[in-house]
Coordinates of C-alpha atoms and ligand atoms in Angstrom, one line a residue:
M1 CA 6.3 -7.4 22.6
K2 CA 6.8 -3.8 23.7
I3 CA 7.8 -1.7 20.7
A4 CA 8.7 2.0 20.7
V5 CA 7.8 3.5 17.4
F6 CA 9.9 6.6 16.6
S7 CA 9.1 9.4 14.1
A8 CA 5.5 8.2 14.2
Q9 CA 3.2 10.2 11.9
P10 CA -0.6 9.8 11.9
Y11 CA -0.5 7.5 8.9
D12 CA 2.1 5.3 10.6
R13 CA -0.2 4.8 13.6
Q14 CA -3.2 4.1 11.3
F15 CA -1.4 1.4 9.3
L16 CA 0.6 -0.1 12.1
D17 CA -2.5 -0.3 14.3
A18 CA -4.3 -2.1 11.5
A19 CA -1.5 -4.5 10.9
N20 CA -1.1 -5.1 14.7
A21 CA -4.6 -6.6 14.9
A22 CA -2.9 -9.8 13.6
E23 CA 0.2 -9.6 15.7
G24 CA -0.9 -8.2 19.1
H25 CA 2.2 -6.2 20.0
D26 CA 2.2 -3.4 22.5
L27 CA 3.0 -0.3 20.4
K28 CA 4.0 3.0 21.9
Y29 CA 4.2 5.9 19.5
F30 CA 6.7 8.8 19.7
E31 CA 6.7 11.7 17.3
A32 CA 10.3 12.4 18.1
A33 CA 13.0 10.9 15.9
L34 CA 15.4 8.4 17.5
G35 CA 18.6 10.0 18.5
L36 CA 20.8 10.7 21.5
E37 CA 18.2 13.2 22.9
S38 CA 15.3 10.8 22.6
V39 CA 16.8 7.4 23.2
A40 CA 15.7 7.3 26.8
L41 CA 12.1 7.0 25.6
A42 CA 12.9 3.5 24.4
A43 CA 13.8 2.3 27.9
G44 CA 11.9 -0.9 28.7
H45 CA 10.9 -1.6 25.1
E46 CA 12.3 -4.8 23.6
A47 CA 12.2 -3.4 20.1
V48 CA 12.3 0.0 18.5
C49 CA 10.7 0.7 15.1
I50 CA 12.5 3.5 13.2
F51 CA 12.4 5.3 9.8
V52 CA 14.9 6.9 7.4
N53 CA 16.0 9.9 9.5
D54 CA 16.2 8.2 12.9
V55 CA 19.8 7.8 14.1
A56 CA 20.9 4.4 15.4
N57 CA 24.7 5.0 15.6
A58 CA 26.9 3.2 18.1
T59 CA 26.2 5.6 21.0
V60 CA 22.4 5.3 20.5
L61 CA 22.6 1.5 20.1
E62 CA 24.6 1.2 23.3
A63 CA 21.9 3.3 25.1
L64 CA 19.1 1.2 23.5
Q65 CA 20.8 -2.0 24.6
A66 CA 21.3 -0.7 28.1
G67 CA 17.6 0.1 28.3
G68 CA 16.6 -3.5 27.3
T69 CA 16.2 -3.1 23.5
Q70 CA 17.2 -6.1 21.5
L71 CA 15.7 -5.4 18.1
V72 CA 15.8 -2.5 15.7
A73 CA 13.1 -2.7 13.1
L74 CA 13.5 -0.4 10.2
R75 CA 10.2 0.4 8.4
C76 CA 12.2 1.1 5.2
T77 CA 14.7 -0.5 2.9
G78 CA 17.8 1.6 3.3
F79 CA 19.8 1.1 6.5
N80 CA 22.6 3.7 6.2
N81 CA 21.4 5.3 9.5
V82 CA 22.2 2.1 11.5
D83 CA 25.7 1.2 12.6
L84 CA 25.5 -2.5 11.8
A85 CA 28.9 -3.3 13.3
A86 CA 27.9 -1.7 16.6
A87 CA 24.6 -3.6 16.6
A88 CA 26.4 -6.9 15.9
R89 CA 28.8 -6.2 18.7
L90 CA 26.0 -5.4 21.1
G91 CA 23.9 -8.4 20.0
V92 CA 21.1 -6.1 18.8
K93 CA 19.3 -7.6 15.8
V94 CA 18.4 -5.3 12.9
V95 CA 15.5 -6.0 10.4
R96 CA 14.2 -4.0 7.5
V97 CA 11.5 -4.2 4.9
V98 CA 12.6 -5.1 1.4
N99 CA 10.5 -5.3 -1.7
Y100 CA 7.5 -3.6 -0.1
S101 CA 6.6 -1.9 -3.4
P102 CA 9.4 -1.1 -5.8
N103 CA 6.6 0.3 -8.0
S104 CA 5.9 3.1 -5.5
V105 CA 9.4 4.5 -5.7
A106 CA 10.0 3.9 -9.4
E107 CA 6.7 5.5 -10.3
H108 CA 7.5 8.5 -8.3
A109 CA 10.9 8.8 -10.0
V110 CA 9.0 8.8 -13.3
A111 CA 6.6 11.4 -12.0
L112 CA 9.5 13.7 -11.1
L113 CA 11.1 13.1 -14.5
L114 CA 7.9 13.9 -16.4
A115 CA 7.4 17.0 -14.4
I116 CA 10.9 18.5 -14.8
N117 CA 10.9 17.6 -18.5
R118 CA 7.4 19.0 -19.3
K119 CA 7.4 21.6 -16.6
T120 CA 4.0 20.5 -15.3
H121 CA 4.7 22.3 -11.9
R122 CA 5.1 25.6 -13.7
A123 CA 2.1 25.1 -16.0
Y124 CA 0.0 24.3 -12.9
N125 CA 0.9 27.6 -11.3
R126 CA 0.6 29.6 -14.6
T127 CA -2.9 28.4 -15.5
R128 CA -4.2 29.2 -12.0
E129 CA -3.4 32.8 -12.8
S130 CA -4.9 32.6 -16.3
N131 CA -1.4 32.6 -17.8
F132 CA -1.7 30.3 -20.8
S133 CA 1.6 31.2 -22.4
L134 CA 3.8 28.3 -23.4
N135 CA 7.1 30.2 -23.3
G136 CA 9.6 28.4 -21.3
L137 CA 7.6 25.2 -21.0
M138 CA 9.1 23.2 -23.9
G139 CA 10.3 19.7 -23.0
F140 CA 11.6 16.8 -25.1
D141 CA 10.1 13.5 -26.2
L142 CA 11.2 10.7 -24.0
H143 CA 10.8 8.3 -26.9
G144 CA 14.2 7.5 -28.4
K145 CA 16.2 9.1 -25.6
T146 CA 18.7 7.3 -23.4
A147 CA 17.8 6.8 -19.8
A148 CA 20.5 5.6 -17.4
V149 CA 19.7 3.6 -14.2
V150 CA 22.4 3.6 -11.5
G151 CA 21.6 0.7 -9.3
T152 CA 19.6 -1.9 -11.1
G153 CA 18.0 -3.6 -8.1
K154 CA 14.3 -3.9 -7.5
I155 CA 13.4 -0.3 -7.9
G156 CA 15.9 0.4 -10.7
R157 CA 14.5 -2.5 -12.7
V158 CA 10.9 -1.2 -12.4
F159 CA 12.1 2.2 -13.4
A160 CA 13.9 0.7 -16.4
R161 CA 10.8 -1.2 -17.5
I162 CA 8.7 1.9 -17.4
M163 CA 11.3 3.9 -19.4
L164 CA 11.5 1.1 -22.0
G165 CA 7.7 1.4 -22.2
F166 CA 8.2 5.1 -23.2
G167 CA 10.4 3.9 -26.0
C168 CA 13.7 4.9 -24.3
K169 CA 17.0 3.1 -24.7
V170 CA 17.9 2.0 -21.2
I171 CA 21.4 1.6 -20.0
G172 CA 22.5 0.8 -16.5
H173 CA 25.3 0.5 -14.0
D174 CA 25.6 -1.7 -11.0
T175 CA 28.4 -3.3 -9.0
F176 CA 26.4 -6.6 -9.2
P177 CA 24.9 -6.7 -12.7
S178 CA 21.7 -8.8 -13.0
A179 CA 20.4 -10.9 -15.8
E180 CA 16.9 -9.7 -15.0
F181 CA 17.9 -6.1 -16.0
E182 CA 19.2 -7.3 -19.3
A183 CA 16.2 -9.5 -19.9
L184 CA 14.0 -6.4 -19.8
G185 CA 15.8 -5.2 -23.0
A186 CA 18.2 -2.9 -21.2
R187 CA 22.0 -3.2 -21.2
Y188 CA 24.9 -2.4 -18.9
A189 CA 27.3 0.4 -19.8
A190 CA 30.5 1.8 -18.3
P191 CA 30.1 5.0 -16.2
G192 CA 31.9 6.9 -19.0
E193 CA 29.2 5.9 -21.6
I194 CA 26.4 6.8 -19.2
G195 CA 27.9 10.2 -18.7
A196 CA 28.4 10.7 -22.5
N197 CA 25.1 9.3 -23.7
A198 CA 22.4 9.6 -21.1
D199 CA 19.7 12.2 -21.5
I200 CA 18.2 11.1 -18.1
V201 CA 20.0 9.6 -15.1
S202 CA 18.0 8.1 -12.3
L203 CA 19.7 6.9 -9.1
H204 CA 18.6 3.7 -7.4
C205 CA 21.6 2.5 -5.5
P206 CA 21.9 2.5 -1.7
L207 CA 23.9 5.1 0.2
T208 CA 27.2 3.5 1.2
P209 CA 30.7 4.9 1.7
E210 CA 31.3 4.0 -2.0
T211 CA 28.2 5.7 -3.3
H212 CA 28.4 8.9 -1.2
H213 CA 28.5 11.8 -3.6
I214 CA 28.5 9.5 -6.6
I215 CA 27.1 12.5 -8.4
N216 CA 29.7 15.2 -7.8
A217 CA 31.4 18.1 -9.7
E218 CA 33.4 15.7 -11.8
T219 CA 30.6 13.3 -12.7
L220 CA 28.3 16.2 -13.4
R221 CA 30.9 17.7 -15.7
R222 CA 31.1 14.4 -17.6
M223 CA 27.3 14.2 -18.1
K224 CA 25.7 15.2 -21.4
R225 CA 24.9 18.9 -21.3
G226 CA 21.3 19.5 -20.3
A227 CA 20.7 16.0 -19.0
L228 CA 18.0 15.5 -16.4
L229 CA 18.9 13.9 -13.0
V230 CA 16.4 12.2 -10.7
N231 CA 17.3 11.0 -7.2
T232 CA 14.7 9.0 -5.2
S233 CA 17.3 6.9 -3.4
R234 CA 19.2 8.8 -0.6
G235 CA 20.2 12.4 -0.5
G236 CA 23.9 11.6 0.2
L237 CA 24.3 10.2 -3.3
V238 CA 24.4 13.8 -4.7
D239 CA 26.8 16.5 -3.8
T240 CA 24.0 19.2 -3.7
E241 CA 26.3 22.2 -3.9
A242 CA 28.0 20.7 -7.0
A243 CA 24.5 20.1 -8.5
I244 CA 23.6 23.7 -7.8
E245 CA 26.7 24.9 -9.7
A246 CA 25.8 22.5 -12.6
L247 CA 22.2 23.9 -12.7
K248 CA 23.5 27.5 -12.7
S249 CA 25.8 26.8 -15.7
G250 CA 23.1 24.8 -17.5
Q251 CA 25.2 21.7 -17.5
L252 CA 22.4 20.0 -15.6
G253 CA 19.1 20.5 -17.4
G254 CA 16.8 19.7 -14.5
L255 CA 16.8 18.0 -11.2
G256 CA 14.1 15.9 -9.5
L257 CA 14.8 15.1 -5.9
D258 CA 12.8 13.1 -3.4
V259 CA 15.7 13.0 -1.0
Y260 CA 18.2 15.6 0.2
E261 CA 21.5 15.2 2.0
Q262 CA 20.4 17.4 4.9
E263 CA 16.8 16.3 5.0
A264 CA 16.9 15.0 8.6
G265 CA 15.1 17.6 10.8
L266 CA 13.3 19.1 7.7
F267 CA 11.4 16.4 5.9
F268 CA 8.3 14.8 7.2
R269 CA 7.4 18.1 9.1
D270 CA 5.2 21.1 8.4
L271 CA 7.7 24.0 8.5
S272 CA 5.4 26.4 6.6
N273 CA 5.2 28.7 9.6
T274 CA 8.9 28.8 10.3
I275 CA 11.9 30.2 8.5
V276 CA 13.9 27.4 7.0
T277 CA 17.5 28.3 7.4
D278 CA 19.0 25.7 5.1
D279 CA 20.3 28.0 2.3
V280 CA 21.2 25.2 0.1
L281 CA 17.7 23.7 0.1
Q282 CA 16.2 27.2 -0.4
R283 CA 18.5 27.8 -3.4
L284 CA 17.5 24.5 -4.9
I285 CA 13.8 25.1 -4.5
A286 CA 14.2 28.5 -6.2
F287 CA 15.3 27.0 -9.5
P288 CA 12.5 26.7 -12.0
N289 CA 13.9 23.4 -13.3
V290 CA 14.2 21.7 -9.9
I291 CA 11.4 19.8 -8.1
V292 CA 11.9 18.7 -4.5
T293 CA 9.5 16.3 -2.9
G294 CA 9.9 15.5 0.8
H295 CA 10.8 11.8 0.7
Q296 CA 7.4 10.7 -0.4
A297 CA 8.4 8.2 -3.2
F298 CA 7.4 5.2 -1.0
F299 CA 4.2 6.8 0.1
T300 CA 1.4 4.7 -1.4
Q301 CA -1.3 2.7 0.3
E302 CA 0.2 -0.5 -1.0
A303 CA 3.7 0.3 0.3
I304 CA 2.7 1.5 3.8
G305 CA 0.4 -1.5 4.2
T306 CA 3.2 -3.9 3.4
I307 CA 5.8 -2.0 5.4
S308 CA 3.6 -2.2 8.5
E309 CA 2.7 -5.8 8.1
T310 CA 6.3 -6.9 7.4
T311 CA 7.7 -4.9 10.3
L312 CA 5.3 -6.3 12.9
R313 CA 5.7 -9.8 11.4
S314 CA 9.5 -9.4 11.9
A315 CA 8.9 -8.4 15.6
T316 CA 6.7 -11.5 16.0
E317 CA 9.5 -13.7 14.6
F318 CA 11.9 -12.2 17.0
A319 CA 9.5 -12.7 20.0
K320 CA 9.1 -16.3 19.0
K321 CA 12.9 -16.7 18.6
A322 CA 12.2 -17.8 15.0
P323 CA 14.6 -17.1 12.2
L324 CA 14.4 -13.5 11.1
S325 CA 13.3 -13.4 7.5
N326 CA 14.3 -9.7 7.1
E327 CA 17.5 -9.5 9.2
I328 CA 20.3 -7.3 8.0
K329 CA 23.6 -8.9 8.6
M330 CA 27.0 -7.4 8.3
A331 CA 28.4 -7.9 4.8
Ligands
NAD401 P1 18.1 -3.1 -4.1 O1 19.0 -3.6 -3.1 O2 17.1 -4.1 -4.7 O3 19.0 -2.5 -5.3 C1 20.1 -1.6 -5.1 C2 21.1 -1.9 -6.2 O4 22.1 -1.0 -6.1 C3 21.7 -3.3 -6.1 O5 21.5 -4.0 -7.3 C4 23.1 -3.1 -5.8 O6 24.0 -4.0 -6.3 C5 23.3 -1.7 -6.4 N1 24.5 -1.0 -6.0 C6 25.1 -1.0 -4.8 N2 26.2 -0.3 -4.8 C7 26.3 0.3 -6.0 C8 27.2 1.1 -6.6 N3 28.3 1.6 -6.0 N4 27.0 1.5 -7.9 C9 25.9 1.0 -8.6 N5 25.0 0.2 -8.1 C10 25.2 -0.2 -6.8 O7 17.4 -1.9 -3.4 P2 16.0 -1.2 -3.9 O8 14.9 -1.8 -3.2 O9 16.0 -1.1 -5.4 O10 16.2 0.2 -3.3 C11 17.2 1.1 -3.7 C12 17.3 2.3 -2.8 O11 16.2 3.1 -2.9 C13 17.4 2.0 -1.3 O12 18.8 1.7 -0.9 C14 16.9 3.2 -0.7 O13 18.0 4.0 -0.3 C15 16.1 3.9 -1.7 N6 14.7 4.0 -1.4 C16 14.1 5.2 -1.3 C17 12.7 5.3 -1.0 C18 12.0 6.6 -1.0 O14 10.9 6.7 -0.5 N7 12.6 7.7 -1.6 C19 12.0 4.2 -0.7 C20 12.6 2.9 -0.7 C21 14.0 2.8 -1.1

């Protein structure tokens, strides 16, 4: 099957080519992100393979369908960038990759948390200049603290398990509570209790209209003063300007972000020779108690390998008209 792979980075080619040895598809790689300007590149391809910042809205899907595309294969879990209603109307199938490695994302969330708490990023820079002063580097023991997990799905549960290993009390919130989360030794709590008691809040729910800006001026105000916030889920969960105000006032003690509301067009690119004009991002990066990584939480060998294999296996299922194991259907 002819598959147009958008937002293709060298590592995508490497892992997809390796996985394709078992599947035999005809892969065409495009560095460009899928969008209105680039959709013509997909003409004649039965499938497109896209990533987190590609856009598959109704207009793009109509153009894809007109060009012969019948399958959109997301090589990620989140699907907030695809208009599922439009896809269903057009008869375009949408598949994604679930459960490729919840460990990869949860472990990165912990890495961000440890770094903002113990200021490892600042220590790294200091010691390179023979500055061995400890002033300003004090953190707190995670042991005995309360960590809140918002979204207790696959990734949230791995994060919870790791935090329990540190000796944290773990509380969680989810619209669909799971017995597996409680079986770990964690418990569910109302949003009010999370705000009042959590020393750490880590976001692991998908971006939906309900979760857009779930962290906003009001929820930040209700958080424990000095609490640390980690977002490895989707940028739109956090109202970034409100987070900046909370950082300025000290209400928010630190922020670890792997995702950013306006990351499309910025992340996954080397912009080190250009002037980045996003003032909000620049302001964020300037805080000593903020770490931004460029959507790399998923980026482990295990995860990329599984993503590539699952994506191409889904394409094979589609080509064989077999049931699609990873199809996303309208709720
Ligand atoms: P999952 O579906 O297993 O879990 C998500 C959980 O969020 C579910 O239990 C769901 O009930 C819950 N949820 C939905 N709406 C909610 C709400 N309003 N409030 C609280 N909880 C709510 O998904 P997962 O595999 O754990 O992935 C979680 C998210 O992580 C994905 O949606 C994706 O956006 C993000 N992600 C990021 C990266 C990265 O590299 N940074 C990689 C993979 C996934």
